[in-house]
CSV table of C-alpha atoms and ligand atoms in Angstrom, one decimal:
chain,number,residue,atom,x,y,z
H,1,MET,CA,0.0,0.0,0.0
H,2,LYS,CA,1.0,3.6,-0.4
H,3,SER,CA,2.0,5.6,2.7
H,4,LEU,CA,3.2,9.2,3.2
H,5,LEU,CA,6.3,8.9,5.4
H,6,LEU,CA,8.7,11.2,7.1
H,7,LYS,CA,12.1,10.2,5.7
H,8,LYS,CA,14.2,12.8,7.5
H,9,TYR,CA,13.7,15.6,10.0
H,10,GLY,CA,13.1,19.0,8.4
H,11,ASP,CA,10.5,21.2,6.7
H,12,ILE,CA,7.4,19.0,6.5
H,13,GLY,CA,6.6,19.6,2.9
H,14,LYS,CA,10.0,18.4,1.8
H,15,ALA,CA,10.6,15.9,4.6
H,16,LEU,CA,7.5,13.8,3.6
H,17,SER,CA,7.4,11.5,0.6
H,18,PHE,CA,5.2,8.6,-0.7
H,19,SER,CA,6.5,5.1,-0.2
H,20,GLU,CA,5.1,1.7,-1.2
H,21,ILE,CA,5.0,-0.4,2.0
H,22,ASP,CA,3.4,-3.7,3.2
H,23,LYS,CA,-0.2,-3.5,4.3
H,24,PRO,CA,-0.1,-3.8,8.1
H,25,ILE,CA,-1.5,-7.0,9.7
H,26,PRO,CA,-3.3,-6.5,13.0
H,27,ASN,CA,-2.2,-8.5,16.0
H,28,ASP,CA,-4.7,-10.2,18.4
H,29,ASN,CA,-5.5,-6.9,20.1
H,30,GLU,CA,-5.5,-4.5,17.1
H,31,VAL,CA,-7.9,-3.4,14.4
H,32,LEU,CA,-7.0,-2.5,10.8
H,33,ILE,CA,-8.6,0.7,9.6
H,34,GLU,CA,-9.0,1.8,5.9
H,35,VAL,CA,-8.3,5.5,6.2
H,36,LYS,CA,-10.9,7.7,4.4
H,37,ALA,CA,-9.8,11.1,5.8
H,38,ILE,CA,-7.0,12.5,8.0
H,39,ALA,CA,-6.8,15.9,9.7
H,40,LEU,CA,-3.6,17.9,10.2
H,41,ASN,CA,-2.3,19.2,13.5
H,42,PRO,CA,0.6,21.5,14.5
H,43,ILE,CA,2.2,18.6,16.2
H,44,ASP,CA,2.9,17.0,12.7
H,45,ILE,CA,5.0,20.0,11.9
H,46,LYS,CA,6.8,20.0,15.3
H,47,ILE,CA,7.7,16.3,15.0
H,48,ALA,CA,8.9,16.7,11.4
H,49,LYS,CA,11.2,19.5,12.5
H,50,GLY,CA,12.5,17.4,15.3
H,51,ASP,CA,11.2,19.7,18.0
H,52,LEU,CA,9.9,16.9,20.1
H,53,LYS,CA,13.0,14.7,20.0
H,54,ALA,CA,13.8,15.4,23.7
H,55,ILE,CA,10.4,14.2,25.0
H,56,LEU,CA,9.4,11.4,22.6
H,57,PRO,CA,12.4,9.1,22.1
H,58,SER,CA,10.3,6.4,20.3
H,59,ILE,CA,9.6,9.0,17.6
H,60,VAL,CA,13.3,9.8,17.3
H,61,LYS,CA,14.0,6.1,16.3
H,62,LYS,CA,11.1,5.9,14.0
H,63,PRO,CA,9.3,9.3,13.5
H,64,LYS,CA,5.6,8.9,12.7
H,65,LEU,CA,3.1,11.4,11.6
H,66,GLY,CA,-0.7,11.5,11.1
H,67,PHE,CA,-2.8,11.1,14.2
H,68,ASP,CA,-6.4,12.2,13.5
H,69,ILE,CA,-8.2,9.7,11.3
H,70,CYS,CA,-11.6,8.5,10.2
H,71,GLY,CA,-12.2,5.3,8.2
H,72,ILE,CA,-13.7,1.8,8.1
H,73,ILE,CA,-12.6,-1.3,10.0
H,74,ARG,CA,-11.4,-3.9,7.5
H,75,LYS,CA,-9.9,-6.5,9.9
H,76,THR,CA,-10.0,-7.2,13.6
H,77,GLY,CA,-7.6,-9.2,15.8
H,78,SER,CA,-8.9,-12.4,17.3
H,79,MET,CA,-9.3,-10.8,20.8
H,80,VAL,CA,-11.2,-7.8,19.6
H,81,THR,CA,-14.8,-7.8,20.5
H,82,SER,CA,-15.7,-4.1,20.5
H,83,PHE,CA,-15.6,-3.6,16.7
H,84,LYS,CA,-16.5,-5.5,13.6
H,85,ASN,CA,-15.6,-5.4,10.0
H,86,GLY,CA,-17.3,-2.6,8.0
H,87,GLU,CA,-17.8,-0.3,11.0
H,88,GLU,CA,-17.1,3.4,10.5
H,89,VAL,CA,-14.8,4.7,13.1
H,90,PHE,CA,-12.6,7.6,14.1
H,91,SER,CA,-9.5,7.8,16.3
H,92,ARG,CA,-6.6,9.8,17.5
H,93,LEU,CA,-3.6,7.4,17.1
H,94,PRO,CA,-1.1,7.8,19.9
H,95,LEU,CA,2.2,9.6,19.2
H,96,HIS,CA,4.4,6.5,19.0
H,97,LYS,CA,2.0,4.8,16.5
H,98,GLY,CA,0.8,7.6,14.2
H,99,SER,CA,1.2,6.6,10.5
H,100,GLY,CA,-2.3,7.8,9.5
H,101,PHE,CA,-1.2,9.2,6.1
H,102,ALA,CA,-1.7,5.8,4.6
H,103,GLU,CA,-4.3,3.6,2.9
H,104,PHE,CA,-4.5,1.4,6.0
H,105,VAL,CA,-3.5,1.9,9.6
H,106,LEU,CA,-3.4,-0.2,12.8
H,107,ALA,CA,-5.1,0.9,16.0
H,108,ASP,CA,-5.7,-0.2,19.5
H,109,PRO,CA,-9.5,-0.6,19.9
H,110,ASP,CA,-9.3,1.3,23.2
H,111,HIS,CA,-8.3,4.4,21.1
H,112,VAL,CA,-11.1,4.0,18.6
H,113,ALA,CA,-14.8,5.0,18.7
H,114,SER,CA,-17.8,4.7,16.2
H,115,LYS,CA,-17.9,7.7,13.8
H,116,PRO,CA,-20.8,10.1,14.6
H,117,LYS,CA,-23.6,9.1,12.1
H,118,ASN,CA,-24.6,12.7,11.1
H,119,ILE,CA,-21.2,13.9,9.7
H,120,THR,CA,-18.8,12.9,6.9
H,121,HIS,CA,-15.5,11.1,7.2
H,122,GLU,CA,-13.7,14.4,6.6
H,123,ALA,CA,-15.6,16.2,9.4
H,124,ALA,CA,-15.1,13.3,11.8
H,125,ALA,CA,-11.4,13.2,11.1
H,126,THR,CA,-11.1,16.8,12.4
H,127,ILE,CA,-12.5,15.9,15.8
H,128,PRO,CA,-10.3,13.4,17.9
H,129,LEU,CA,-7.2,15.4,19.0
H,130,ALA,CA,-9.0,18.6,19.5
H,131,ALA,CA,-11.8,16.9,21.4
H,132,LEU,CA,-9.6,14.8,23.6
H,133,THR,CA,-7.5,17.8,24.4
H,134,CYS,CA,-10.6,19.8,25.5
H,135,ILE,CA,-12.2,17.0,27.5
H,136,GLN,CA,-8.9,16.4,29.3
H,137,ALA,CA,-8.2,20.1,29.9
H,138,ILE,CA,-11.7,21.2,30.9
H,139,SER,CA,-13.2,18.2,32.5
H,140,LYS,CA,-10.3,16.0,33.7
H,141,TYR,CA,-7.9,18.6,34.9
H,142,ALA,CA,-10.0,21.7,35.6
H,143,LYS,CA,-13.0,19.7,36.8
H,144,ALA,CA,-15.4,22.3,35.3
H,145,LYS,CA,-18.9,22.7,36.7
H,146,ALA,CA,-21.9,24.4,35.1
H,147,GLY,CA,-22.0,28.1,35.8
H,148,GLN,CA,-18.2,28.5,36.2
H,149,SER,CA,-16.3,31.1,34.1
H,150,ILE,CA,-13.7,30.1,31.6
H,151,LEU,CA,-11.2,32.1,29.5
H,152,ILE,CA,-10.2,30.3,26.3
H,153,ASP,CA,-7.0,31.7,24.8
H,154,SER,CA,-7.3,31.3,21.8
H,155,GLY,CA,-10.7,30.5,20.3
H,156,SER,CA,-10.4,30.2,16.5
H,157,GLY,CA,-8.1,27.3,15.8
H,158,GLY,CA,-8.6,23.5,15.8
H,159,VAL,CA,-8.6,23.2,19.6
H,160,GLY,CA,-10.2,26.6,20.3
H,161,THR,CA,-13.3,26.1,18.1
H,162,PHE,CA,-13.9,22.8,19.8
H,163,ALA,CA,-13.2,24.2,23.3
H,164,ILE,CA,-15.8,26.9,23.0
H,165,GLN,CA,-18.5,24.4,21.9
H,166,TYR,CA,-17.5,21.8,24.6
H,167,ALA,CA,-17.5,24.5,27.3
H,168,LYS,CA,-20.9,25.6,26.1
H,169,SER,CA,-22.2,22.1,26.3
H,170,LEU,CA,-21.1,22.0,30.0
H,171,GLY,CA,-22.9,25.2,30.8
H,172,LEU,CA,-19.8,27.4,31.4
H,173,ASN,CA,-19.7,31.1,30.9
H,174,ILE,CA,-17.1,31.6,28.1
H,175,THR,CA,-14.8,34.4,27.3
H,176,ALA,CA,-12.7,33.7,24.2
H,177,VAL,CA,-9.6,35.5,22.9
H,178,THR,CA,-9.2,35.9,19.2
H,179,SER,CA,-8.1,38.4,16.5
H,180,HIS,CA,-10.8,40.8,15.4
H,181,LYS,CA,-11.2,39.0,12.0
H,182,ASN,CA,-12.4,35.9,13.9
H,183,GLU,CA,-14.7,37.6,16.4
H,184,VAL,CA,-17.9,36.6,14.7
H,185,LEU,CA,-16.8,33.0,14.3
H,186,VAL,CA,-16.2,32.6,18.1
H,187,GLU,CA,-19.4,34.4,18.9
H,188,ILE,CA,-21.4,32.0,16.7
H,189,LEU,CA,-19.7,29.0,18.3
H,190,GLY,CA,-21.0,30.1,21.7
H,191,ALA,CA,-18.6,32.6,23.4
H,192,ASN,CA,-20.5,34.9,25.8
H,193,ARG,CA,-17.8,37.5,25.5
H,194,VAL,CA,-14.9,38.0,23.0
H,195,ILE,CA,-11.6,39.7,23.6
H,196,CYS,CA,-9.9,40.7,20.4
H,197,TYR,CA,-6.2,40.5,21.1
H,198,ASP,CA,-5.3,43.0,18.4
H,199,PHE,CA,-7.1,45.7,20.4
H,200,GLU,CA,-6.9,44.7,24.0
H,201,SER,CA,-5.3,42.2,26.4
H,202,PHE,CA,-7.4,39.9,28.6
H,203,LEU,CA,-5.5,41.3,31.6
H,204,ASP,CA,-6.7,44.9,30.9
H,205,ASP,CA,-10.0,44.7,32.7
H,206,GLY,CA,-8.8,42.8,35.8
H,207,GLU,CA,-11.4,40.1,35.3
H,208,LYS,CA,-10.6,36.8,37.0
H,209,TYR,CA,-11.8,33.4,35.8
H,210,ASP,CA,-12.5,30.0,37.5
H,211,ILE,CA,-10.7,28.3,34.6
H,212,VAL,CA,-8.2,29.6,32.1
H,213,PHE,CA,-7.4,27.3,29.1
H,214,ASN,CA,-4.2,28.4,27.5
H,215,LEU,CA,-3.4,27.3,23.9
H,216,ILE,CA,-0.5,29.7,23.3
H,217,GLY,CA,3.3,29.1,24.0
H,218,ASP,CA,6.0,31.5,25.2
H,219,ASN,CA,5.2,33.3,28.4
H,220,ASN,CA,1.4,33.0,28.0
H,221,PRO,CA,1.0,30.5,30.9
H,222,LEU,CA,2.2,33.4,33.2
H,223,ARG,CA,-0.5,35.7,31.8
H,224,SER,CA,-3.1,32.9,32.2
H,225,ILE,CA,-2.2,32.6,35.9
H,226,LEU,CA,-2.7,36.3,36.4
H,227,ALA,CA,-6.2,36.0,34.9
H,228,ALA,CA,-7.3,33.1,37.2
H,229,LYS,CA,-9.2,33.4,40.4
H,230,LYS,CA,-7.5,32.4,43.7
H,231,GLY,CA,-8.3,28.6,43.9
H,232,GLY,CA,-9.0,28.5,40.2
H,233,THR,CA,-7.2,26.4,37.6
H,234,VAL,CA,-5.0,27.1,34.6
H,235,VAL,CA,-4.7,24.3,32.1
H,236,SER,CA,-2.1,24.8,29.4
H,237,ILE,CA,-1.2,23.1,26.1
H,238,GLY,CA,1.4,25.7,25.3
H,239,GLY,CA,4.6,26.9,27.1
H,240,PRO,CA,7.3,24.8,28.8
H,241,PRO,CA,6.5,21.3,30.1
H,242,ASP,CA,6.9,20.8,33.8
H,243,ILE,CA,7.9,17.9,36.1
H,244,ARG,CA,4.4,16.5,36.3
H,245,PHE,CA,4.4,16.4,32.4
H,246,VAL,CA,7.6,14.4,32.5
H,247,LEU,CA,6.2,11.9,34.9
H,248,LYS,CA,3.4,11.1,32.4
H,249,LEU,CA,5.7,10.6,29.5
H,250,LYS,CA,6.2,7.0,28.3
H,251,ILE,CA,10.0,7.1,28.5
H,252,ASN,CA,12.5,5.2,30.6
H,253,ILE,CA,13.6,6.4,34.1
H,254,ILE,CA,17.1,7.5,33.0
H,255,HIS,CA,15.6,9.7,30.4
H,256,LYS,CA,13.1,11.1,32.9
H,257,LEU,CA,15.8,11.8,35.4
H,258,LEU,CA,17.6,13.9,32.7
H,259,LEU,CA,14.5,15.8,31.9
H,260,TYR,CA,13.4,16.6,35.5
H,261,PRO,CA,16.0,19.3,36.1
H,262,LEU,CA,15.6,20.8,32.6
H,263,PHE,CA,11.8,21.1,32.6
H,264,GLY,CA,11.8,21.9,36.4
H,265,LEU,CA,14.0,24.9,35.6
H,266,MET,CA,12.1,25.9,32.5
H,267,SER,CA,8.7,25.9,34.3
H,268,LEU,CA,10.0,27.4,37.6
H,269,PRO,CA,8.7,31.0,37.0
H,270,ILE,CA,5.2,29.5,36.2
H,271,LYS,CA,5.2,27.3,39.3
H,272,ILE,CA,6.3,30.1,41.6
H,273,LEU,CA,3.6,32.5,40.2
H,274,ALA,CA,0.9,29.8,40.5
H,275,LEU,CA,1.9,29.2,44.1
H,276,VAL,CA,2.0,32.9,45.0
H,277,LYS,CA,-1.4,33.4,43.4
H,278,GLY,CA,-3.0,30.2,44.8
H,279,VAL,CA,-3.8,28.9,41.3
H,280,ASN,CA,-3.7,25.2,40.3
H,281,TYR,CA,-1.6,24.8,37.1
H,282,TYR,CA,-1.5,21.8,34.7
H,283,ARG,CA,0.6,21.5,31.5
H,284,PHE,CA,-0.4,18.2,29.9
H,285,LEU,CA,0.1,16.1,26.7
H,286,THR,CA,-3.1,14.7,25.3
H,287,GLU,CA,-3.8,11.0,25.7
H,288,SER,CA,-5.7,8.8,23.2
H,289,ASP,CA,-9.0,7.6,24.6
H,290,GLY,CA,-11.8,5.8,22.7
H,291,LYS,CA,-14.3,6.2,25.6
H,292,GLN,CA,-13.9,10.0,25.6
H,293,LEU,CA,-14.5,9.9,21.8
H,294,GLU,CA,-17.8,8.1,22.4
H,295,ILE,CA,-18.9,11.0,24.6
H,296,VAL,CA,-18.0,13.4,21.8
H,297,LYS,CA,-19.9,11.3,19.3
H,298,GLY,CA,-23.0,11.7,21.4
H,299,LEU,CA,-22.5,15.5,21.6
H,300,ILE,CA,-22.1,15.7,17.8
H,301,GLU,CA,-25.1,13.5,17.1
H,302,LYS,CA,-27.2,15.7,19.4
H,303,GLY,CA,-26.0,18.8,17.4
H,304,LYS,CA,-24.2,20.3,20.5
H,305,ILE,CA,-20.9,20.4,18.7
H,306,LYS,CA,-20.2,21.0,15.0
H,307,PRO,CA,-16.8,20.3,13.3
H,308,ILE,CA,-15.3,23.5,11.9
H,309,ILE,CA,-13.4,22.9,8.7
H,310,ASP,CA,-11.4,25.7,7.1
H,311,ARG,CA,-10.2,23.8,4.0
H,312,THR,CA,-10.3,20.2,2.6
H,313,TYR,CA,-7.5,19.1,0.3
H,314,PRO,CA,-6.9,15.9,-1.7
H,315,LEU,CA,-4.0,13.9,-0.2
H,316,GLU,CA,-1.6,14.7,-3.0
H,317,LYS,CA,-1.9,18.4,-2.1
H,318,TYR,CA,-0.5,17.7,1.4
H,319,GLU,CA,2.3,20.2,0.9
H,320,GLU,CA,-0.1,23.0,0.2
H,321,ALA,CA,-2.2,22.1,3.3
H,322,PHE,CA,0.9,22.1,5.5
H,323,GLU,CA,2.0,25.4,4.1
H,324,TYR,CA,-1.3,26.9,5.2
H,325,LEU,CA,-1.1,25.2,8.6
H,326,LYS,CA,2.3,26.7,9.1
H,327,THR,CA,0.9,30.3,8.9
H,328,ASN,CA,-0.8,29.7,12.3
H,329,ARG,CA,-4.0,31.4,10.9
H,330,VAL,CA,-6.2,28.3,10.3
H,331,LYS,CA,-9.8,28.7,11.4
H,332,GLY,CA,-10.9,25.3,12.8
H,333,LYS,CA,-9.2,22.4,11.0
H,334,LEU,CA,-7.6,21.3,7.8
H,335,VAL,CA,-8.3,17.8,6.4
H,336,LEU,CA,-7.0,15.6,3.6
H,337,ASN,CA,-9.4,13.2,1.9
H,338,LYS,CA,-9.4,10.7,-1.0
H,339,ILE,CA,-6.7,8.9,0.7
H,340,TYR,CA,-6.0,6.4,-2.1
I,401,NAP,N1,-1.8,18.5,24.8
I,401,NAP,C1,-1.1,19.2,24.0
I,401,NAP,O1,0.1,19.4,24.4
I,401,NAP,C2,-1.6,19.8,22.8
I,401,NAP,C3,-2.7,19.2,22.2
I,401,NAP,C4,-3.3,19.9,21.0
I,401,NAP,C5,-2.6,21.0,20.5
I,401,NAP,N2,-1.5,21.5,21.2
I,401,NAP,C6,-0.9,22.7,20.7
I,401,NAP,O2,-1.8,23.8,20.9
I,401,NAP,C7,-1.7,24.8,20.0
I,401,NAP,C8,-3.0,25.1,19.3
I,401,NAP,O3,-3.4,23.9,18.5
I,401,NAP,P1,-4.5,24.1,17.4
I,401,NAP,O4,-4.6,22.8,16.7
I,401,NAP,O5,-5.7,24.8,17.9
I,401,NAP,O6,-3.6,25.1,16.4
I,401,NAP,P2,-4.2,25.9,15.1
I,401,NAP,O7,-5.5,25.4,14.7
I,401,NAP,O8,-3.1,25.8,14.1
I,401,NAP,O9,-4.3,27.4,15.7
I,401,NAP,C9,-4.5,28.4,14.8
I,401,NAP,C10,-5.2,29.5,15.4
I,401,NAP,O10,-4.4,30.1,16.4
I,401,NAP,C11,-4.9,31.5,16.5
I,401,NAP,N3,-3.8,32.3,17.0
I,401,NAP,C12,-2.5,32.5,16.6
I,401,NAP,N4,-1.8,33.3,17.4
I,401,NAP,C13,-2.7,33.7,18.3
I,401,NAP,C14,-2.6,34.6,19.5
I,401,NAP,N5,-1.4,35.3,19.7
I,401,NAP,N6,-3.6,34.8,20.3
I,401,NAP,C15,-4.8,34.1,20.0
I,401,NAP,N7,-5.0,33.3,19.0
I,401,NAP,C16,-3.9,33.1,18.2
I,401,NAP,C17,-5.2,31.9,15.1
I,401,NAP,O11,-6.2,32.8,15.1
I,401,NAP,P3,-6.0,34.3,14.6
I,401,NAP,O12,-5.7,34.3,13.1
I,401,NAP,O13,-7.2,35.0,15.0
I,401,NAP,O14,-4.8,34.8,15.3
I,401,NAP,C18,-5.6,30.6,14.4
I,401,NAP,O15,-7.1,30.5,14.2
I,401,NAP,C19,-0.6,24.3,19.0
I,401,NAP,O16,0.7,24.9,19.4
I,401,NAP,C20,-0.6,22.8,19.2
I,401,NAP,O17,0.7,22.2,18.9
I,401,NAP,C21,-1.0,20.9,22.3
């Protein structure tokens, strides 16, 4: 079968190329999925550049890309009882597995869920990573309750557009940060209030939130902590990893011991500020989880969450798609279809 593989670290457009490889065979506990659509994520670009070499050694040995897929089960391992041939499914493949830019891919059934019936393969492929990230940030770490306030920084990308809709479904009061050009989009998605970062900062009005969900890197986690109430929670998917982040990585103990001081030092200003302000702070890496995707399926089928697709490309236009992703201006998600 044909597969789009990362041959060397570098600029993703040039680092990827098509190869003819053997069709994978599922072991007893795996399913074989015929891929119908695959969504792009910034992490594909980061892995291709080699930015994650320090934290994901399995990827260093055999770098893999392509994590958000939708398709059809074509074969099940002998121990698999949760899925059958012909079932339409979607999944976020874990980082060490990836390989979704291919005609077929193997998956652990625990990472797979039935595709929502009311949307296309393309739309379903845009959901898994963004959805899992939002469920884990807002429900698992922040333990959000209806009526609480949340600041989502930022609201217009793949994760942000899902976060606003998910927070709405939980009954949260949402303030979303975006550029002026995307103000209407985030309002339509359900933000109660919009802060346009090109005109004002979310720190200007002194408002404090029960939860701050930070999607931006650099020093943004520090700004997020300043915007959280005492006793509130900041959950971040941007900025430096911390020691708790290292503990969760699937790497050996020696590698962990090397990363502790490095990440401990990098995240020290954030930890100190969180302590001083009495704010809970979490920096996490999203985990694959089929059960959480089943919850999302329900929300989509009830019409509470709609996939937001900026552009759809045929697979062979992957370079063009990644060039657009690199601009950091995508509204919602980018998806590749017509896999082969
Ligand atoms: N658990 C994890 O560790 C985890 C999981 C998922 C994603 N991530 C990371 O989280 C980040 C967001 O992911 P994504 O998939 O949502 O990315 P994305 O879709 O590529 O984000 C693009 C959006 O970011 C907005 N944006 C850019 N600069 C901004 C700024 N200064 N303030 C507010 N909004 C800004 C842009 O809107 P404007 O044009 O309006 O600026 C655009 O709509 C990425 O860095 C990704 O790697 C981490």
